[in-house]
Each structure stands twice: as structure tokens, then as C-alpha cells.
């Protein structure tokens, strides 16, 4: 009879477990559909907005959106960060652990295939990688379609300064990149809710609802003390890049806040998974 340590050595390592999780994700039609939407939907949105006779003047950079591709890219970024980015990442991250409960496969994968720690990090890395890929596709598609369809004239900044096209392209790309940290914070929050609830619907929907609640709280008066600690506030940190002079305080603050949400969410999720009773399947 093999000893427990021998059994452990025969279990799949982190890399093998990660390859298996990526293979499972690639087989999901839902994940493929999200990637397709991230690549193609911005093109349709740019065409529709560019074809409007009146620009959305009530939004940031909206007044220039139908005549300037950089402004339109930033308009789409502001819209996407309100609820689309949390939704796109939660569709995978909120289901990645709960699906094992849904199919009753915990006992099989944890007693025969790999350890809880390796499985946790393999699923987490897969969800984080997917969120990063979705954001990259969405950003590249939005910026490229806006550049080609609308144009790449110099951009008027938030302080009224004129930003040359080359600098505007760099700033727009950097603005999209700054949303990665809060998006990953929502990814980790979805992972926590997936582990805790054991329900894919909760894991997917709850982060989106929480994001909307955070936006509502952040818009209220008298909450200046807690507003910087909301994940949704970090989505707006790129505004400082378009002022003269530009400032980076909100970017650093958003990075720290998002990192804190990631650490706490993953720590609690890992502790819950370690304590889980899998004898029932």
C-alpha cells in the first residue's frame, strides 16, 4: 500500500494543474463568446457613436467623441468601467470554483488529481489571465477602431490643453492599462464569492451588483473618507493623465487599494477552500 507522501508526489504539479484549467476554459463556449465580444463589440459601438448627429456632451470627453478617435476611446473606457469590466471578468472568475460544486467534482479532483493549494492557484491564475486577455482585446479593438473610423486628430485635455496625436495615443493606451488593477480586484472578489457561495450565479452576478453599489456610494455626498477605498474609484484614476500638469496620486492610490482588495479576497477564499469538507462530493 502506497504511503501518503508517495501519493502526494504522484499528484499533478502547479504547472500541470494550470494547463488543465486553461484547457477547461478554452473548451467553454462562454469564454470564447466573451473574447469574441471584447474583440468585435467596440467596432460596432464606435460606428454607432460616430454616426450620431449630436455627441453625448454630458459625459467626459463626450463632446469630442464623434470627431476625435482618442476622445471616443476614452468615452468607451468610461462606460466600460462602470459595469462591463466587472461583468466580463466575473463570468469566468465567479464560476471557476463554484462549477466544481455545481458538478460535484471536488472529491474527485482533490483526492486523486492535485492538492487544494495547487488547484486554488491554478484556478486563480487562469481567471486572472483571462481577465487580462479580455481587457487587452477590448482596449486594442476600441483604440484601433476609433483611430481608423473616427480619426486621430490632436486631443483637447481636461485642462483645455492640446495634446498631440502621438502623446494622446500613448495616454489613451496608458488609461486603459490603469484599469487592469481594479479589474483584477473584481476578479479576486468574484473568486471569493465563488468559493463562499458555491453558486455560479452568485459568483457572477454579485460582483457586478457590488460594483454598482460602490458607484452609488461613491457618488453620494459626505463619503469622502471611504471613497478612496472603493474599487470603482480606481477606475477613474486615469483622469489625472489628461490634466496640465498631470498628477499620479490617484493612480498610486488605486493600485494600492486594488492590491488590498486582491490580497484580502484571495486570503479569505483560500482559507475557506482549505477548510472545506469535500467528503460529500
PDB file of N, CA, C and O in Angstrom, residues 14 17-22 24-25 89-90 92-100 106 114-133 180 183-195 259 261-274:
ATOM      1  N   UNK A  14       1.794  22.317 -10.026  1.00  0.00           N
ATOM      2  CA  UNK A  14       1.027  23.527 -10.331  1.00  0.00           C
ATOM      3  C   UNK A  14       0.935  23.757 -11.836  1.00  0.00           C
ATOM      4  O   UNK A  14      -0.129  24.119 -12.349  1.00  0.00           O
ATOM      5  N   UNK A  17      -1.527  21.351 -13.368  1.00  0.00           N
ATOM      6  CA  UNK A  17      -2.885  21.746 -12.963  1.00  0.00           C
ATOM      7  C   UNK A  17      -3.329  22.995 -13.705  1.00  0.00           C
ATOM      8  O   UNK A  17      -4.490  23.102 -14.121  1.00  0.00           O
ATOM      9  N   UNK A  18      -2.400  23.935 -13.890  1.00  0.00           N
ATOM     10  CA  UNK A  18      -2.722  25.159 -14.624  1.00  0.00           C
ATOM     11  C   UNK A  18      -3.062  24.841 -16.080  1.00  0.00           C
ATOM     12  O   UNK A  18      -4.012  25.405 -16.635  1.00  0.00           O
ATOM     13  N   UNK A  19      -2.280  23.955 -16.687  1.00  0.00           N
ATOM     14  CA  UNK A  19      -2.576  23.575 -18.088  1.00  0.00           C
ATOM     15  C   UNK A  19      -3.965  22.956 -18.192  1.00  0.00           C
ATOM     16  O   UNK A  19      -4.699  23.200 -19.143  1.00  0.00           O
ATOM     17  N   UNK A  20      -4.333  22.156 -17.187  1.00  0.00           N
ATOM     18  CA  UNK A  20      -5.646  21.521 -17.205  1.00  0.00           C
ATOM     19  C   UNK A  20      -6.753  22.563 -17.073  1.00  0.00           C
ATOM     20  O   UNK A  20      -7.774  22.495 -17.770  1.00  0.00           O
ATOM     21  N   UNK A  21      -6.561  23.546 -16.195  1.00  0.00           N
ATOM     22  CA  UNK A  21      -7.584  24.590 -16.019  1.00  0.00           C
ATOM     23  C   UNK A  21      -7.715  25.454 -17.270  1.00  0.00           C
ATOM     24  O   UNK A  21      -8.828  25.830 -17.664  1.00  0.00           O
ATOM     25  N   UNK A  22      -6.595  25.749 -17.906  1.00  0.00           N
ATOM     26  CA  UNK A  22      -6.646  26.531 -19.152  1.00  0.00           C
ATOM     27  C   UNK A  22      -7.359  25.732 -20.235  1.00  0.00           C
ATOM     28  O   UNK A  22      -8.147  26.276 -21.016  1.00  0.00           O
ATOM     29  N   UNK A  24      -9.664  23.493 -19.773  1.00  0.00           N
ATOM     30  CA  UNK A  24     -11.098  23.522 -19.452  1.00  0.00           C
ATOM     31  C   UNK A  24     -11.716  24.855 -19.874  1.00  0.00           C
ATOM     32  O   UNK A  24     -12.831  24.895 -20.402  1.00  0.00           O
ATOM     33  N   UNK A  25     -10.980  25.949 -19.640  1.00  0.00           N
ATOM     34  CA  UNK A  25     -11.504  27.267 -20.001  1.00  0.00           C
ATOM     35  C   UNK A  25     -11.627  27.410 -21.513  1.00  0.00           C
ATOM     36  O   UNK A  25     -12.606  27.973 -22.021  1.00  0.00           O
ATOM     37  N   UNK A  89     -15.098  39.956 -16.317  1.00  0.00           N
ATOM     38  CA  UNK A  89     -14.177  39.129 -15.544  1.00  0.00           C
ATOM     39  C   UNK A  89     -14.916  38.178 -14.608  1.00  0.00           C
ATOM     40  O   UNK A  89     -14.467  37.070 -14.345  1.00  0.00           O
ATOM     41  N   UNK A  90     -16.094  38.612 -14.115  1.00  0.00           N
ATOM     42  CA  UNK A  90     -16.840  37.765 -13.170  1.00  0.00           C
ATOM     43  C   UNK A  90     -17.459  36.549 -13.844  1.00  0.00           C
ATOM     44  O   UNK A  90     -17.692  35.535 -13.176  1.00  0.00           O
ATOM     45  N   UNK A  92     -16.151  34.425 -15.729  1.00  0.00           N
ATOM     46  CA  UNK A  92     -15.238  33.285 -15.572  1.00  0.00           C
ATOM     47  C   UNK A  92     -14.815  33.112 -14.114  1.00  0.00           C
ATOM     48  O   UNK A  92     -14.907  32.028 -13.552  1.00  0.00           O
ATOM     49  N   UNK A  93     -14.378  34.194 -13.467  1.00  0.00           N
ATOM     50  CA  UNK A  93     -13.873  34.089 -12.094  1.00  0.00           C
ATOM     51  C   UNK A  93     -14.966  33.676 -11.106  1.00  0.00           C
ATOM     52  O   UNK A  93     -14.694  32.939 -10.144  1.00  0.00           O
ATOM     53  N   UNK A  94     -16.199  34.105 -11.344  1.00  0.00           N
ATOM     54  CA  UNK A  94     -17.278  33.757 -10.423  1.00  0.00           C
ATOM     55  C   UNK A  94     -17.764  32.341 -10.569  1.00  0.00           C
ATOM     56  O   UNK A  94     -18.514  31.843  -9.718  1.00  0.00           O
ATOM     57  N   UNK A  95     -17.333  31.686 -11.631  1.00  0.00           N
ATOM     58  CA  UNK A  95     -17.779  30.312 -11.896  1.00  0.00           C
ATOM     59  C   UNK A  95     -16.665  29.289 -11.707  1.00  0.00           C
ATOM     60  O   UNK A  95     -16.926  28.099 -11.627  1.00  0.00           O
ATOM     61  N   UNK A  96     -15.424  29.768 -11.615  1.00  0.00           N
ATOM     62  CA  UNK A  96     -14.283  28.860 -11.704  1.00  0.00           C
ATOM     63  C   UNK A  96     -14.237  27.864 -10.543  1.00  0.00           C
ATOM     64  O   UNK A  96     -13.826  26.708 -10.716  1.00  0.00           O
ATOM     65  N   UNK A  97     -14.659  28.268  -9.359  1.00  0.00           N
ATOM     66  CA  UNK A  97     -14.700  27.349  -8.214  1.00  0.00           C
ATOM     67  C   UNK A  97     -16.100  26.766  -8.033  1.00  0.00           C
ATOM     68  O   UNK A  97     -16.260  25.586  -7.726  1.00  0.00           O
ATOM     69  N   UNK A  98     -17.114  27.597  -8.206  1.00  0.00           N
ATOM     70  CA  UNK A  98     -18.488  27.136  -7.976  1.00  0.00           C
ATOM     71  C   UNK A  98     -18.902  26.046  -8.945  1.00  0.00           C
ATOM     72  O   UNK A  98     -19.788  25.238  -8.629  1.00  0.00           O
ATOM     73  N   UNK A  99     -18.271  25.993 -10.120  1.00  0.00           N
ATOM     74  CA  UNK A  99     -18.628  24.945 -11.077  1.00  0.00           C
ATOM     75  C   UNK A  99     -18.286  23.564 -10.541  1.00  0.00           C
ATOM     76  O   UNK A  99     -18.949  22.577 -10.877  1.00  0.00           O
ATOM     77  N   UNK A 100     -17.245  23.472  -9.700  1.00  0.00           N
ATOM     78  CA  UNK A 100     -16.905  22.180  -9.089  1.00  0.00           C
ATOM     79  C   UNK A 100     -18.019  21.742  -8.138  1.00  0.00           C
ATOM     80  O   UNK A 100     -18.341  20.545  -8.051  1.00  0.00           O
ATOM     81  N   UNK A 106     -15.544  18.084  -6.569  1.00  0.00           N
ATOM     82  CA  UNK A 106     -14.475  18.420  -5.619  1.00  0.00           C
ATOM     83  C   UNK A 106     -13.765  17.168  -5.113  1.00  0.00           C
ATOM     84  O   UNK A 106     -12.537  17.109  -5.042  1.00  0.00           O
ATOM     85  N   UNK A 114      -4.853  16.524  -7.567  1.00  0.00           N
ATOM     86  CA  UNK A 114      -3.924  17.555  -7.125  1.00  0.00           C
ATOM     87  C   UNK A 114      -4.303  18.003  -5.721  1.00  0.00           C
ATOM     88  O   UNK A 114      -5.304  17.552  -5.156  1.00  0.00           O
ATOM     89  N   UNK A 115      -3.487  18.896  -5.147  1.00  0.00           N
ATOM     90  CA  UNK A 115      -3.759  19.390  -3.797  1.00  0.00           C
ATOM     91  C   UNK A 115      -4.660  20.616  -3.853  1.00  0.00           C
ATOM     92  O   UNK A 115      -4.844  21.221  -4.919  1.00  0.00           O
ATOM     93  N   UNK A 116      -5.206  21.000  -2.715  1.00  0.00           N
ATOM     94  CA  UNK A 116      -6.075  22.178  -2.667  1.00  0.00           C
ATOM     95  C   UNK A 116      -5.305  23.439  -3.029  1.00  0.00           C
ATOM     96  O   UNK A 116      -5.822  24.292  -3.743  1.00  0.00           O
ATOM     97  N   UNK A 117      -4.083  23.564  -2.527  1.00  0.00           N
ATOM     98  CA  UNK A 117      -3.296  24.771  -2.796  1.00  0.00           C
ATOM     99  C   UNK A 117      -3.006  24.917  -4.282  1.00  0.00           C
ATOM    100  O   UNK A 117      -3.173  26.003  -4.864  1.00  0.00           O
ATOM    101  N   UNK A 118      -2.574  23.830  -4.911  1.00  0.00           N
ATOM    102  CA  UNK A 118      -2.247  23.912  -6.336  1.00  0.00           C
ATOM    103  C   UNK A 118      -3.498  24.191  -7.163  1.00  0.00           C
ATOM    104  O   UNK A 118      -3.449  24.977  -8.115  1.00  0.00           O
ATOM    105  N   UNK A 119      -4.586  23.557  -6.794  1.00  0.00           N
ATOM    106  CA  UNK A 119      -5.822  23.791  -7.538  1.00  0.00           C
ATOM    107  C   UNK A 119      -6.293  25.233  -7.365  1.00  0.00           C
ATOM    108  O   UNK A 119      -6.750  25.865  -8.331  1.00  0.00           O
ATOM    109  N   UNK A 120      -6.158  25.751  -6.138  1.00  0.00           N
ATOM    110  CA  UNK A 120      -6.583  27.143  -5.893  1.00  0.00           C
ATOM    111  C   UNK A 120      -5.778  28.104  -6.757  1.00  0.00           C
ATOM    112  O   UNK A 120      -6.355  28.976  -7.428  1.00  0.00           O
ATOM    113  N   UNK A 121      -4.472  27.961  -6.762  1.00  0.00           N
ATOM    114  CA  UNK A 121      -3.649  28.917  -7.504  1.00  0.00           C
ATOM    115  C   UNK A 121      -3.770  28.705  -9.007  1.00  0.00           C
ATOM    116  O   UNK A 121      -3.689  29.670  -9.790  1.00  0.00           O
ATOM    117  N   UNK A 122      -3.972  27.467  -9.428  1.00  0.00           N
ATOM    118  CA  UNK A 122      -4.163  27.234 -10.862  1.00  0.00           C
ATOM    119  C   UNK A 122      -5.448  27.898 -11.350  1.00  0.00           C
ATOM    120  O   UNK A 122      -5.467  28.540 -12.412  1.00  0.00           O
ATOM    121  N   UNK A 123      -6.516  27.770 -10.597  1.00  0.00           N
ATOM    122  CA  UNK A 123      -7.772  28.408 -10.980  1.00  0.00           C
ATOM    123  C   UNK A 123      -7.652  29.929 -10.908  1.00  0.00           C
ATOM    124  O   UNK A 123      -8.185  30.652 -11.770  1.00  0.00           O
ATOM    125  N   UNK A 124      -6.959  30.427  -9.880  1.00  0.00           N
ATOM    126  CA  UNK A 124      -6.795  31.878  -9.731  1.00  0.00           C
ATOM    127  C   UNK A 124      -5.973  32.461 -10.880  1.00  0.00           C
ATOM    128  O   UNK A 124      -6.336  33.497 -11.461  1.00  0.00           O
ATOM    129  N   UNK A 125      -4.869  31.803 -11.210  1.00  0.00           N
ATOM    130  CA  UNK A 125      -4.026  32.293 -12.312  1.00  0.00           C
ATOM    131  C   UNK A 125      -4.795  32.258 -13.632  1.00  0.00           C
ATOM    132  O   UNK A 125      -4.697  33.170 -14.460  1.00  0.00           O
ATOM    133  N   UNK A 126      -5.592  31.224 -13.818  1.00  0.00           N
ATOM    134  CA  UNK A 126      -6.401  31.127 -15.041  1.00  0.00           C
ATOM    135  C   UNK A 126      -7.399  32.280 -15.128  1.00  0.00           C
ATOM    136  O   UNK A 126      -7.551  32.907 -16.185  1.00  0.00           O
ATOM    137  N   UNK A 127      -8.079  32.564 -14.019  1.00  0.00           N
ATOM    138  CA  UNK A 127      -9.065  33.655 -14.009  1.00  0.00           C
ATOM    139  C   UNK A 127      -8.386  35.012 -14.218  1.00  0.00           C
ATOM    140  O   UNK A 127      -8.895  35.865 -14.963  1.00  0.00           O
ATOM    141  N   UNK A 128      -7.237  35.217 -13.577  1.00  0.00           N
ATOM    142  CA  UNK A 128      -6.503  36.483 -13.739  1.00  0.00           C
ATOM    143  C   UNK A 128      -6.000  36.641 -15.175  1.00  0.00           C
ATOM    144  O   UNK A 128      -6.095  37.719 -15.774  1.00  0.00           O
ATOM    145  N   UNK A 129      -5.476  35.561 -15.743  1.00  0.00           N
ATOM    146  CA  UNK A 129      -5.008  35.613 -17.126  1.00  0.00           C
ATOM    147  C   UNK A 129      -6.136  35.903 -18.099  1.00  0.00           C
ATOM    148  O   UNK A 129      -5.961  36.670 -19.051  1.00  0.00           O
ATOM    149  N   UNK A 130      -7.290  35.309 -17.844  1.00  0.00           N
ATOM    150  CA  UNK A 130      -8.436  35.556 -18.726  1.00  0.00           C
ATOM    151  C   UNK A 130      -8.871  37.019 -18.641  1.00  0.00           C
ATOM    152  O   UNK A 130      -9.157  37.653 -19.665  1.00  0.00           O
ATOM    153  N   UNK A 131      -8.926  37.575 -17.434  1.00  0.00           N
ATOM    154  CA  UNK A 131      -9.314  38.984 -17.272  1.00  0.00           C
ATOM    155  C   UNK A 131      -8.337  39.910 -18.000  1.00  0.00           C
ATOM    156  O   UNK A 131      -8.747  40.880 -18.652  1.00  0.00           O
ATOM    157  N   UNK A 132      -7.054  39.607 -17.895  1.00  0.00           N
ATOM    158  CA  UNK A 132      -6.044  40.427 -18.578  1.00  0.00           C
ATOM    159  C   UNK A 132      -6.204  40.357 -20.091  1.00  0.00           C
ATOM    160  O   UNK A 132      -6.111  41.374 -20.793  1.00  0.00           O
ATOM    161  N   UNK A 133      -6.478  39.156 -20.607  1.00  0.00           N
ATOM    162  CA  UNK A 133      -6.666  38.987 -22.049  1.00  0.00           C
ATOM    163  C   UNK A 133      -7.911  39.731 -22.538  1.00  0.00           C
ATOM    164  O   UNK A 133      -7.882  40.379 -23.593  1.00  0.00           O
ATOM    165  N   UNK A 180      -6.518  47.807 -15.322  1.00  0.00           N
ATOM    166  CA  UNK A 180      -6.236  46.386 -15.062  1.00  0.00           C
ATOM    167  C   UNK A 180      -6.283  46.087 -13.563  1.00  0.00           C
ATOM    168  O   UNK A 180      -6.840  45.058 -13.152  1.00  0.00           O
ATOM    169  N   UNK A 183      -9.799  45.957 -12.229  1.00  0.00           N
ATOM    170  CA  UNK A 183     -10.473  44.805 -12.842  1.00  0.00           C
ATOM    171  C   UNK A 183     -10.027  43.511 -12.160  1.00  0.00           C
ATOM    172  O   UNK A 183     -10.842  42.615 -11.918  1.00  0.00           O
ATOM    173  N   UNK A 184      -8.744  43.400 -11.848  1.00  0.00           N
ATOM    174  CA  UNK A 184      -8.267  42.206 -11.141  1.00  0.00           C
ATOM    175  C   UNK A 184      -8.809  42.160  -9.708  1.00  0.00           C
ATOM    176  O   UNK A 184      -8.998  41.076  -9.147  1.00  0.00           O
ATOM    177  N   UNK A 185      -9.046  43.331  -9.121  1.00  0.00           N
ATOM    178  CA  UNK A 185      -9.680  43.348  -7.791  1.00  0.00           C
ATOM    179  C   UNK A 185     -11.071  42.724  -7.863  1.00  0.00           C
ATOM    180  O   UNK A 185     -11.475  41.954  -6.984  1.00  0.00           O
ATOM    181  N   UNK A 186     -11.827  43.049  -8.918  1.00  0.00           N
ATOM    182  CA  UNK A 186     -13.135  42.415  -9.112  1.00  0.00           C
ATOM    183  C   UNK A 186     -12.982  40.926  -9.431  1.00  0.00           C
ATOM    184  O   UNK A 186     -13.844  40.125  -9.060  1.00  0.00           O
ATOM    185  N   UNK A 187     -11.914  40.557 -10.124  1.00  0.00           N
ATOM    186  CA  UNK A 187     -11.665  39.135 -10.395  1.00  0.00           C
ATOM    187  C   UNK A 187     -11.494  38.370  -9.083  1.00  0.00           C
ATOM    188  O   UNK A 187     -12.101  37.309  -8.883  1.00  0.00           O
ATOM    189  N   UNK A 188     -10.679  38.908  -8.201  1.00  0.00           N
ATOM    190  CA  UNK A 188     -10.434  38.244  -6.910  1.00  0.00           C
ATOM    191  C   UNK A 188     -11.697  38.250  -6.044  1.00  0.00           C
ATOM    192  O   UNK A 188     -11.962  37.281  -5.310  1.00  0.00           O
ATOM    193  N   UNK A 189     -12.477  39.324  -6.117  1.00  0.00           N
ATOM    194  CA  UNK A 189     -13.736  39.371  -5.377  1.00  0.00           C
ATOM    195  C   UNK A 189     -14.696  38.306  -5.903  1.00  0.00           C
ATOM    196  O   UNK A 189     -15.390  37.636  -5.118  1.00  0.00           O
ATOM    197  N   UNK A 190     -14.740  38.118  -7.212  1.00  0.00           N
ATOM    198  CA  UNK A 190     -15.593  37.079  -7.800  1.00  0.00           C
ATOM    199  C   UNK A 190     -15.120  35.690  -7.382  1.00  0.00           C
ATOM    200  O   UNK A 190     -15.939  34.790  -7.132  1.00  0.00           O
ATOM    201  N   UNK A 191     -13.807  35.496  -7.286  1.00  0.00           N
ATOM    202  CA  UNK A 191     -13.268  34.213  -6.818  1.00  0.00           C
ATOM    203  C   UNK A 191     -13.725  33.939  -5.387  1.00  0.00           C
ATOM    204  O   UNK A 191     -14.159  32.825  -5.054  1.00  0.00           O
ATOM    205  N   UNK A 192     -13.626  34.954  -4.543  1.00  0.00           N
ATOM    206  CA  UNK A 192     -14.076  34.794  -3.155  1.00  0.00           C
ATOM    207  C   UNK A 192     -15.558  34.419  -3.094  1.00  0.00           C
ATOM    208  O   UNK A 192     -15.944  33.485  -2.369  1.00  0.00           O
ATOM    209  N   UNK A 193     -16.374  35.111  -3.854  1.00  0.00           N
ATOM    210  CA  UNK A 193     -17.811  34.831  -3.834  1.00  0.00           C
ATOM    211  C   UNK A 193     -18.107  33.464  -4.442  1.00  0.00           C
ATOM    212  O   UNK A 193     -19.063  32.793  -4.028  1.00  0.00           O
ATOM    213  N   UNK A 194     -17.301  33.035  -5.401  1.00  0.00           N
ATOM    214  CA  UNK A 194     -17.476  31.717  -6.000  1.00  0.00           C
ATOM    215  C   UNK A 194     -17.175  30.620  -4.982  1.00  0.00           C
ATOM    216  O   UNK A 194     -17.903  29.627  -4.881  1.00  0.00           O
ATOM    217  N   UNK A 195     -16.075  30.805  -4.215  1.00  0.00           N
ATOM    218  CA  UNK A 195     -15.716  29.811  -3.194  1.00  0.00           C
ATOM    219  C   UNK A 195     -16.730  29.820  -2.057  1.00  0.00           C
ATOM    220  O   UNK A 195     -17.170  28.763  -1.586  1.00  0.00           O
ATOM    221  N   UNK A 259      -4.775  46.341  -4.899  1.00  0.00           N
ATOM    222  CA  UNK A 259      -3.938  45.279  -4.351  1.00  0.00           C
ATOM    223  C   UNK A 259      -4.454  44.782  -3.022  1.00  0.00           C
ATOM    224  O   UNK A 259      -4.416  43.574  -2.732  1.00  0.00           O
ATOM    225  N   UNK A 261      -7.637  44.833  -1.999  1.00  0.00           N
ATOM    226  CA  UNK A 261      -8.838  44.026  -2.258  1.00  0.00           C
ATOM    227  C   UNK A 261      -8.446  42.642  -2.768  1.00  0.00           C
ATOM    228  O   UNK A 261      -9.055  41.635  -2.380  1.00  0.00           O
ATOM    229  N   UNK A 262      -7.451  42.581  -3.645  1.00  0.00           N
ATOM    230  CA  UNK A 262      -6.993  41.284  -4.162  1.00  0.00           C
ATOM    231  C   UNK A 262      -6.460  40.404  -3.038  1.00  0.00           C
ATOM    232  O   UNK A 262      -6.814  39.214  -2.939  1.00  0.00           O
ATOM    233  N   UNK A 263      -5.607  40.969  -2.191  1.00  0.00           N
ATOM    234  CA  UNK A 263      -4.983  40.184  -1.121  1.00  0.00           C
ATOM    235  C   UNK A 263      -6.030  39.651  -0.142  1.00  0.00           C
ATOM    236  O   UNK A 263      -6.035  38.454   0.190  1.00  0.00           O
ATOM    237  N   UNK A 264      -6.923  40.518   0.316  1.00  0.00           N
ATOM    238  CA  UNK A 264      -7.936  40.100   1.293  1.00  0.00           C
ATOM    239  C   UNK A 264      -8.884  39.066   0.684  1.00  0.00           C
ATOM    240  O   UNK A 264      -9.200  38.035   1.306  1.00  0.00           O
ATOM    241  N   UNK A 265      -9.330  39.310  -0.545  1.00  0.00           N
ATOM    242  CA  UNK A 265     -10.267  38.383  -1.192  1.00  0.00           C
ATOM    243  C   UNK A 265      -9.645  37.010  -1.378  1.00  0.00           C
ATOM    244  O   UNK A 265     -10.272  35.981  -1.064  1.00  0.00           O
ATOM    245  N   UNK A 266      -8.407  36.965  -1.876  1.00  0.00           N
ATOM    246  CA  UNK A 266      -7.761  35.678  -2.108  1.00  0.00           C
ATOM    247  C   UNK A 266      -7.421  34.975  -0.796  1.00  0.00           C
ATOM    248  O   UNK A 266      -7.512  33.743  -0.701  1.00  0.00           O
ATOM    249  N   UNK A 267      -7.031  35.743   0.222  1.00  0.00           N
ATOM    250  CA  UNK A 267      -6.696  35.132   1.519  1.00  0.00           C
ATOM    251  C   UNK A 267      -7.925  34.468   2.138  1.00  0.00           C
ATOM    252  O   UNK A 267      -7.859  33.331   2.630  1.00  0.00           O
ATOM    253  N   UNK A 268      -9.060  35.163   2.100  1.00  0.00           N
ATOM    254  CA  UNK A 268     -10.293  34.590   2.665  1.00  0.00           C
ATOM    255  C   UNK A 268     -10.752  33.398   1.826  1.00  0.00           C
ATOM    256  O   UNK A 268     -11.166  32.357   2.367  1.00  0.00           O
ATOM    257  N   UNK A 269     -10.687  33.528   0.509  1.00  0.00           N
ATOM    258  CA  UNK A 269     -11.099  32.430  -0.373  1.00  0.00           C
ATOM    259  C   UNK A 269     -10.233  31.198  -0.144  1.00  0.00           C
ATOM    260  O   UNK A 269     -10.736  30.062  -0.089  1.00  0.00           O
ATOM    261  N   UNK A 270      -8.925  31.391   0.002  1.00  0.00           N
ATOM    262  CA  UNK A 270      -8.014  30.267   0.228  1.00  0.00           C
ATOM    263  C   UNK A 270      -8.313  29.588   1.558  1.00  0.00           C
ATOM    264  O   UNK A 270      -8.319  28.356   1.661  1.00  0.00           O
ATOM    265  N   UNK A 271      -8.571  30.411   2.600  1.00  0.00           N
ATOM    266  CA  UNK A 271      -8.890  29.841   3.919  1.00  0.00           C
ATOM    267  C   UNK A 271     -10.194  29.045   3.865  1.00  0.00           C
ATOM    268  O   UNK A 271     -10.294  27.952   4.456  1.00  0.00           O
ATOM    269  N   UNK A 272     -11.198  29.556   3.154  1.00  0.00           N
ATOM    270  CA  UNK A 272     -12.466  28.835   3.031  1.00  0.00           C
ATOM    271  C   UNK A 272     -12.288  27.514   2.299  1.00  0.00           C
ATOM    272  O   UNK A 272     -12.862  26.493   2.695  1.00  0.00           O
ATOM    273  N   UNK A 273     -11.471  27.546   1.249  1.00  0.00           N
ATOM    274  CA  UNK A 273     -11.265  26.313   0.483  1.00  0.00           C
ATOM    275  C   UNK A 273     -10.484  25.284   1.286  1.00  0.00           C
ATOM    276  O   UNK A 273     -10.765  24.084   1.207  1.00  0.00           O
ATOM    277  N   UNK A 274      -9.502  25.747   2.070  1.00  0.00           N
ATOM    278  CA  UNK A 274      -8.712  24.822   2.896  1.00  0.00           C
ATOM    279  C   UNK A 274      -9.570  24.121   3.933  1.00  0.00           C
ATOM    280  O   UNK A 274      -9.327  22.972   4.276  1.00  0.00           O
TER     281      UNK A 274
END
